[in-house]
PDB file of C-alpha atoms in Angstrom:
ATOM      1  CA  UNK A  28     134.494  70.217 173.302  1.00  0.00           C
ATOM      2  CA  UNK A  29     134.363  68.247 170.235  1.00  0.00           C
ATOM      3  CA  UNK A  30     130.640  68.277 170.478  1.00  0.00           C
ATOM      4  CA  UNK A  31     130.691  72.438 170.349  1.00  0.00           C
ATOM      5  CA  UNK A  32     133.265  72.068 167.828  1.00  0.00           C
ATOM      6  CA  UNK A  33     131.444  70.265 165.393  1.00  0.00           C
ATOM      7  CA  UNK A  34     128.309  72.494 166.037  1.00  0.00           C
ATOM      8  CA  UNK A  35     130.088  75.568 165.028  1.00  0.00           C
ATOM      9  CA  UNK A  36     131.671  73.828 162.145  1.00  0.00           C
ATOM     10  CA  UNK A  37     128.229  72.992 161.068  1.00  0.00           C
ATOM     11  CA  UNK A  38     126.479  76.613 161.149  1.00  0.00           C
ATOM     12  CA  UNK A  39     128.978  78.363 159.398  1.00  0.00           C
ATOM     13  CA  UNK A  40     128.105  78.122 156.217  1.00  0.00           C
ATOM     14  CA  UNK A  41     124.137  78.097 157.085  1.00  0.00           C
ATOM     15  CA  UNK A  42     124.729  81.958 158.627  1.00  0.00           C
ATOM     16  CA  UNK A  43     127.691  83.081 156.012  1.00  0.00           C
ATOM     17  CA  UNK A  44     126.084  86.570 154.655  1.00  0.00           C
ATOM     18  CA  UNK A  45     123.203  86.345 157.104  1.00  0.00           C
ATOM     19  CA  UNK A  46     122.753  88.548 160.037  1.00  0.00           C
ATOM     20  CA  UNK A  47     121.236  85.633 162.042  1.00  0.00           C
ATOM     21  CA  UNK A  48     121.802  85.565 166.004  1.00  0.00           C
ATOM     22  CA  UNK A  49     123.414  82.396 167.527  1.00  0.00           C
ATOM     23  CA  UNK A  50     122.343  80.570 170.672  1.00  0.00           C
ATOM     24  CA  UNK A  51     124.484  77.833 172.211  1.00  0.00           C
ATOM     25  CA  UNK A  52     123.361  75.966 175.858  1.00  0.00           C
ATOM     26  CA  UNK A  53     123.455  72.605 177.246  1.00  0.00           C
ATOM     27  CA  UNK A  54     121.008  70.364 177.578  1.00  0.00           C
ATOM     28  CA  UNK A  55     121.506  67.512 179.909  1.00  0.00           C
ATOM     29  CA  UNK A  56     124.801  68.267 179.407  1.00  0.00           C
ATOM     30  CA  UNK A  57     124.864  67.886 175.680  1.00  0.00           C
ATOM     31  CA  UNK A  58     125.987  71.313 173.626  1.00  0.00           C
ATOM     32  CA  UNK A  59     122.877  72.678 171.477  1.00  0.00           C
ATOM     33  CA  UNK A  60     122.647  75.630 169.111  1.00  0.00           C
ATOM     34  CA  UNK A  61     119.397  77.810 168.041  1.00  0.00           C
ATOM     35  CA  UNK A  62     119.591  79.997 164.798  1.00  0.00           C
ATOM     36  CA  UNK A  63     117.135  82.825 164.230  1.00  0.00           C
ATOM     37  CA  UNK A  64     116.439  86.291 162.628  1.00  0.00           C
ATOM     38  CA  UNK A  65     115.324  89.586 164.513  1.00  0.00           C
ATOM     39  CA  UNK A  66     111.802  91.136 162.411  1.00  0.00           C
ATOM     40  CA  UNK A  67     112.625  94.001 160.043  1.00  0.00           C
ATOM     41  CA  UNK A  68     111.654  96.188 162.746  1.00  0.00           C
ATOM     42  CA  UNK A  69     114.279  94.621 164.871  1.00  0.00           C
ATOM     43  CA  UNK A  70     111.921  92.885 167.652  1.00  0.00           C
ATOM     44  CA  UNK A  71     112.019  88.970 168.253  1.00  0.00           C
ATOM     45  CA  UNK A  72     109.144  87.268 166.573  1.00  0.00           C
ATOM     46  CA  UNK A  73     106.746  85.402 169.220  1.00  0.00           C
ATOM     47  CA  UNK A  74     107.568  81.952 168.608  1.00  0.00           C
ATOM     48  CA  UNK A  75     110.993  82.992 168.965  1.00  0.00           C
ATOM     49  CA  UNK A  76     110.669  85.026 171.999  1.00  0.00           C
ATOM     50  CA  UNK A  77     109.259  81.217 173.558  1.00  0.00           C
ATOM     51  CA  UNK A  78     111.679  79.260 171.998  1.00  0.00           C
ATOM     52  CA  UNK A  79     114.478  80.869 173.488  1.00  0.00           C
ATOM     53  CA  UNK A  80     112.316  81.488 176.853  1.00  0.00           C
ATOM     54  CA  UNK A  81     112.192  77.206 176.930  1.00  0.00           C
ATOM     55  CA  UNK A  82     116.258  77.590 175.678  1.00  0.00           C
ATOM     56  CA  UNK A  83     116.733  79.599 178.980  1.00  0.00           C
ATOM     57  CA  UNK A  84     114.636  77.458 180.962  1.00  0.00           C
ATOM     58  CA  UNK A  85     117.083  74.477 180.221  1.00  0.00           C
ATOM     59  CA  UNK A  86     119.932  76.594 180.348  1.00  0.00           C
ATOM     60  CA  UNK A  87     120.307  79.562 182.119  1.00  0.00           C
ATOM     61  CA  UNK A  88     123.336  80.128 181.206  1.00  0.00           C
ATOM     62  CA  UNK A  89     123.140  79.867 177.457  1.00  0.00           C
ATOM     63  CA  UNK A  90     124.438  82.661 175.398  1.00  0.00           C
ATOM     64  CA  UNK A  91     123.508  84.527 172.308  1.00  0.00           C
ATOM     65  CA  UNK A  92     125.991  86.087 169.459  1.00  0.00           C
ATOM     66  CA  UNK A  93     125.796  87.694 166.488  1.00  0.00           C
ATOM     67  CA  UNK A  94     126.921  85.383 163.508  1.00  0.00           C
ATOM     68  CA  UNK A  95     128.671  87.777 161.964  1.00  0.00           C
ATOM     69  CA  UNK A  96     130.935  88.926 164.688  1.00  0.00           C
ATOM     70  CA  UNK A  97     131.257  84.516 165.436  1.00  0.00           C
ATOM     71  CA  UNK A  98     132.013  83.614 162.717  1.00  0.00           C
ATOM     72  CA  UNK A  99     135.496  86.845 161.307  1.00  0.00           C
ATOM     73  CA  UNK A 100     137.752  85.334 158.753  1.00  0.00           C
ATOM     74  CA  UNK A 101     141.463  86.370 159.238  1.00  0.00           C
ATOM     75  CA  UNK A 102     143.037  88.451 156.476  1.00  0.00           C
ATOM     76  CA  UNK A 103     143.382  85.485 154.217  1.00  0.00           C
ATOM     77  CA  UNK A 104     139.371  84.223 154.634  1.00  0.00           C
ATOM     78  CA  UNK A 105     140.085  81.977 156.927  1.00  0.00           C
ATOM     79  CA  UNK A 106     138.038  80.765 160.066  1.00  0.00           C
ATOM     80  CA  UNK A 107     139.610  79.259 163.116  1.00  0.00           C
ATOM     81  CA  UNK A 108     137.280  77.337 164.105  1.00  0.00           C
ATOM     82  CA  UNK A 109     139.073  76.545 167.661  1.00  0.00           C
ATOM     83  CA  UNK A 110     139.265  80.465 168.023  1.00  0.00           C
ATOM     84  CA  UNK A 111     135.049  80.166 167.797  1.00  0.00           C
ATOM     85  CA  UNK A 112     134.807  77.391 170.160  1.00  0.00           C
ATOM     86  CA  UNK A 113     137.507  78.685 172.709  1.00  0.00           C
ATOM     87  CA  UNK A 114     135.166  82.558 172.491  1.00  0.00           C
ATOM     88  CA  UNK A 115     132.284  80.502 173.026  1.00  0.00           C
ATOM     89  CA  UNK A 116     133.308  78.703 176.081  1.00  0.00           C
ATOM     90  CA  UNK A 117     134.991  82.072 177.441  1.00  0.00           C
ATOM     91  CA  UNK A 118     131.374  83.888 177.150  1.00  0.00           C
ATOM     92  CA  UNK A 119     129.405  80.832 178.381  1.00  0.00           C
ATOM     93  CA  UNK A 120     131.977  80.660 181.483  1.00  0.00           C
ATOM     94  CA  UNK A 121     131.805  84.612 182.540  1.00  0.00           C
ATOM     95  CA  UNK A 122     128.355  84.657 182.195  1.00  0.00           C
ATOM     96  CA  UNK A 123     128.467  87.131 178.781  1.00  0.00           C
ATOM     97  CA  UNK A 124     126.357  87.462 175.822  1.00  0.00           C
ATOM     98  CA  UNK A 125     123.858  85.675 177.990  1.00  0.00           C
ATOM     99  CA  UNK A 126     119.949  84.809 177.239  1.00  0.00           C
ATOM    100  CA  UNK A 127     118.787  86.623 180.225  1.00  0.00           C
ATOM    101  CA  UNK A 128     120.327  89.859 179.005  1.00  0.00           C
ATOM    102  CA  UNK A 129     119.013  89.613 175.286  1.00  0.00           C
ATOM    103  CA  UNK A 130     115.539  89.048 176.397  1.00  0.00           C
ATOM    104  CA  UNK A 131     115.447  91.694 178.732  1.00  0.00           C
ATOM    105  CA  UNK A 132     117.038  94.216 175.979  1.00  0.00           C
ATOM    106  CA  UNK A 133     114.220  92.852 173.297  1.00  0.00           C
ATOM    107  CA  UNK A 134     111.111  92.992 175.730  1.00  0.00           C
ATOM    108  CA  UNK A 135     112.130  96.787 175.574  1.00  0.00           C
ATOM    109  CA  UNK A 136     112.260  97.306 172.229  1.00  0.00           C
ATOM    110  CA  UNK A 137     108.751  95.286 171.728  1.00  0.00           C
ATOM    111  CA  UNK A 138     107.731  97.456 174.024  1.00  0.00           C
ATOM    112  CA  UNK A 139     108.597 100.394 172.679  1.00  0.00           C
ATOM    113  CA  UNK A 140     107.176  98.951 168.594  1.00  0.00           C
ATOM    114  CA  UNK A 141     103.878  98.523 170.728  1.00  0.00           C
ATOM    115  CA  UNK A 142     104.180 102.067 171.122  1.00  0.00           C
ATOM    116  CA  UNK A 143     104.766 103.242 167.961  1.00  0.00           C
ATOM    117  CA  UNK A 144     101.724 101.241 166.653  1.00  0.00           C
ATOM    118  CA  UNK A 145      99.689 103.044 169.254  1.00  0.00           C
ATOM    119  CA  UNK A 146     100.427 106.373 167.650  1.00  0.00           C
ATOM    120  CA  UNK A 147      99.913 105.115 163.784  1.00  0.00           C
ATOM    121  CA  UNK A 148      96.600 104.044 164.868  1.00  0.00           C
ATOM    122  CA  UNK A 149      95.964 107.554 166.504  1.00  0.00           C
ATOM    123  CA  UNK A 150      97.658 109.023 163.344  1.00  0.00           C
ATOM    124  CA  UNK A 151      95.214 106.884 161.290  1.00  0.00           C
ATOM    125  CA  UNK A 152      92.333 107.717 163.630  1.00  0.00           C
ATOM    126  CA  UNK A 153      92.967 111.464 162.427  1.00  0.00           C
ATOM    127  CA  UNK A 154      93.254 110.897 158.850  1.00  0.00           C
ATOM    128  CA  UNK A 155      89.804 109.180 158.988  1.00  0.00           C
ATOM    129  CA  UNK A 156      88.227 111.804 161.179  1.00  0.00           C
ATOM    130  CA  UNK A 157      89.643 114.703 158.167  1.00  0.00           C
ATOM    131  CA  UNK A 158      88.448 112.220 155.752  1.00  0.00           C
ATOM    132  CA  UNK A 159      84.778 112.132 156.905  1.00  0.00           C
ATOM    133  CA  UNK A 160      84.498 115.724 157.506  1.00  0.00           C
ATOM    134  CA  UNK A 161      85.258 115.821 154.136  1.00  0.00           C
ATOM    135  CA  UNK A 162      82.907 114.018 152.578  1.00  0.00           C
ATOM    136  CA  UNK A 163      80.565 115.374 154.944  1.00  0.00           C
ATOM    137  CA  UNK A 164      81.038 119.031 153.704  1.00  0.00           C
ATOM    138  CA  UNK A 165      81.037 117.593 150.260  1.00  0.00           C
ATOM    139  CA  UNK A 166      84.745 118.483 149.625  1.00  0.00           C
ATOM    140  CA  UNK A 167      85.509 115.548 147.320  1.00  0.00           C
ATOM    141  CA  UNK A 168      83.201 115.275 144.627  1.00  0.00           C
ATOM    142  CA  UNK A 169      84.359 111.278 144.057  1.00  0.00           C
ATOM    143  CA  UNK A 170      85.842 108.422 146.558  1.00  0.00           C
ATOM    144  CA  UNK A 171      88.991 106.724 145.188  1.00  0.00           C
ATOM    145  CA  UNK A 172      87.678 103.561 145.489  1.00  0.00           C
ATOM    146  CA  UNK A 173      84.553 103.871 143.413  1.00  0.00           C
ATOM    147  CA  UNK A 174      82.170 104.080 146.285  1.00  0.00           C
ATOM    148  CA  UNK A 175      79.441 106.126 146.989  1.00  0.00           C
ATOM    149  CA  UNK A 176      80.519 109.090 149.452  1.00  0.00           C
ATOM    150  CA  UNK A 177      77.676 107.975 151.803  1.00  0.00           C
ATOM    151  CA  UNK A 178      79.118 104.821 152.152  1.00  0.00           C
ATOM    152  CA  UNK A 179      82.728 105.695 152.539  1.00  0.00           C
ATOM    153  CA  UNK A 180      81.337 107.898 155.282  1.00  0.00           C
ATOM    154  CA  UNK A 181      79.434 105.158 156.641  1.00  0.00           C
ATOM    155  CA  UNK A 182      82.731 102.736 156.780  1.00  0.00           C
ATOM    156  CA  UNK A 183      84.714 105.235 158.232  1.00  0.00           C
ATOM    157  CA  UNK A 184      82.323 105.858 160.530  1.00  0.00           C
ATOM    158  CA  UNK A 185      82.444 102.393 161.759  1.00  0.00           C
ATOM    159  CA  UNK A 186      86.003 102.327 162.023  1.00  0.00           C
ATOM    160  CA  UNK A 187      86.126 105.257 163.902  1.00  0.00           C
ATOM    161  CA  UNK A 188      83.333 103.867 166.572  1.00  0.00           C
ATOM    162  CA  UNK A 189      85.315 100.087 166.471  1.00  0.00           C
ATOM    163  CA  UNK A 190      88.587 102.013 167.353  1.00  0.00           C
ATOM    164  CA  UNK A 191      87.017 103.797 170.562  1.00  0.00           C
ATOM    165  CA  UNK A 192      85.383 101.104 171.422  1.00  0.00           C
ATOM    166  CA  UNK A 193      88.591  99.241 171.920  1.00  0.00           C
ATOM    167  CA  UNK A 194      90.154 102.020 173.732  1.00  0.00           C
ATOM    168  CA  UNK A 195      93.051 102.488 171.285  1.00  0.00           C
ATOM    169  CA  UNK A 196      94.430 105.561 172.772  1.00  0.00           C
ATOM    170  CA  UNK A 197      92.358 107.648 170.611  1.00  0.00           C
ATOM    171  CA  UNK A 198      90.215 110.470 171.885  1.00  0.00           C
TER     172      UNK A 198
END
């Protein structure tokens, strides 16, 4: 216990004002903690996603928090840092907060980011497709970037034959 205690003591001030998220498992038997940051997007990085998929491999039962809601002063700023350890111990015990759960909720939400980047490339797709009709009716009398319009049409063109070639969801 003093092991966890001192490990909790430790990451406070590393995560104070950070929105980091907290793993703590055992490893041969031996308390360990990971730190880490979801993506702006709020998905788990890759090398993140297979460090904590080796965490969970050691430890099954390992958990993950939030280091803000670990780590909640009292009214008077201060931390109890038994109060951590004894929460941490409780949600290790019942099986809470655990890894298998948070990479379960996170595959979905890759999943779903994957998604969302399949419809900016169709929206893309379009934007290219009204751009080179365009310049193929001779609608803009100039490209923005200083190229000739035959070989903006020619790039876009190329785009537009890379993209179904990939099979991009694009028609």
């Amino acid at each position: 216990m003093s092991e966890l205690r001192n490990i909790v003591i430790s990451i406070i001030g590393f995560t104070k004002g950070r929105a980091s998220k907290v793993v703590f498992y055992k490893r041969n038997k031996r308390w360990s903690c990971y730190i880490f940051e979801l993506q702006c997007d709020n998905s788990i990085d890759v090398e993140i996603k297979q460090s904590l998929e080796d965490i969970k491999k050691y430890d099954p039962k390992a958990i993950i928090v939030d280091s803000v809601d670990l780590i909640k002063p009292d009214s008077d700023g201060f931390v109890w840092i038994d109060e951590i350890v004894d929460n941490i111990l409780f949600l290790y015990s019942k099986g809470q907060a655990n890894i298998s759960e948070f990479l379960e909720k996170y595959a979905e939400k890759n999943s779903n980011i994957e998604q969302q980047n399949v419809m900016t490339t169709q929206e893309i797709v379009k934007i290219m497709e009204k751009q080179l009709k365009k310049l193929a009716n001779w609608e803009i009398s100039e490209t923005s970037n200083g190229t000739s319009i035959s070989a903006e049409m020619l790039e876009i063109a190329k785009f537009l034959i890379e993209v179904k070639k990939q099979g991009l969801g694009c028609e």
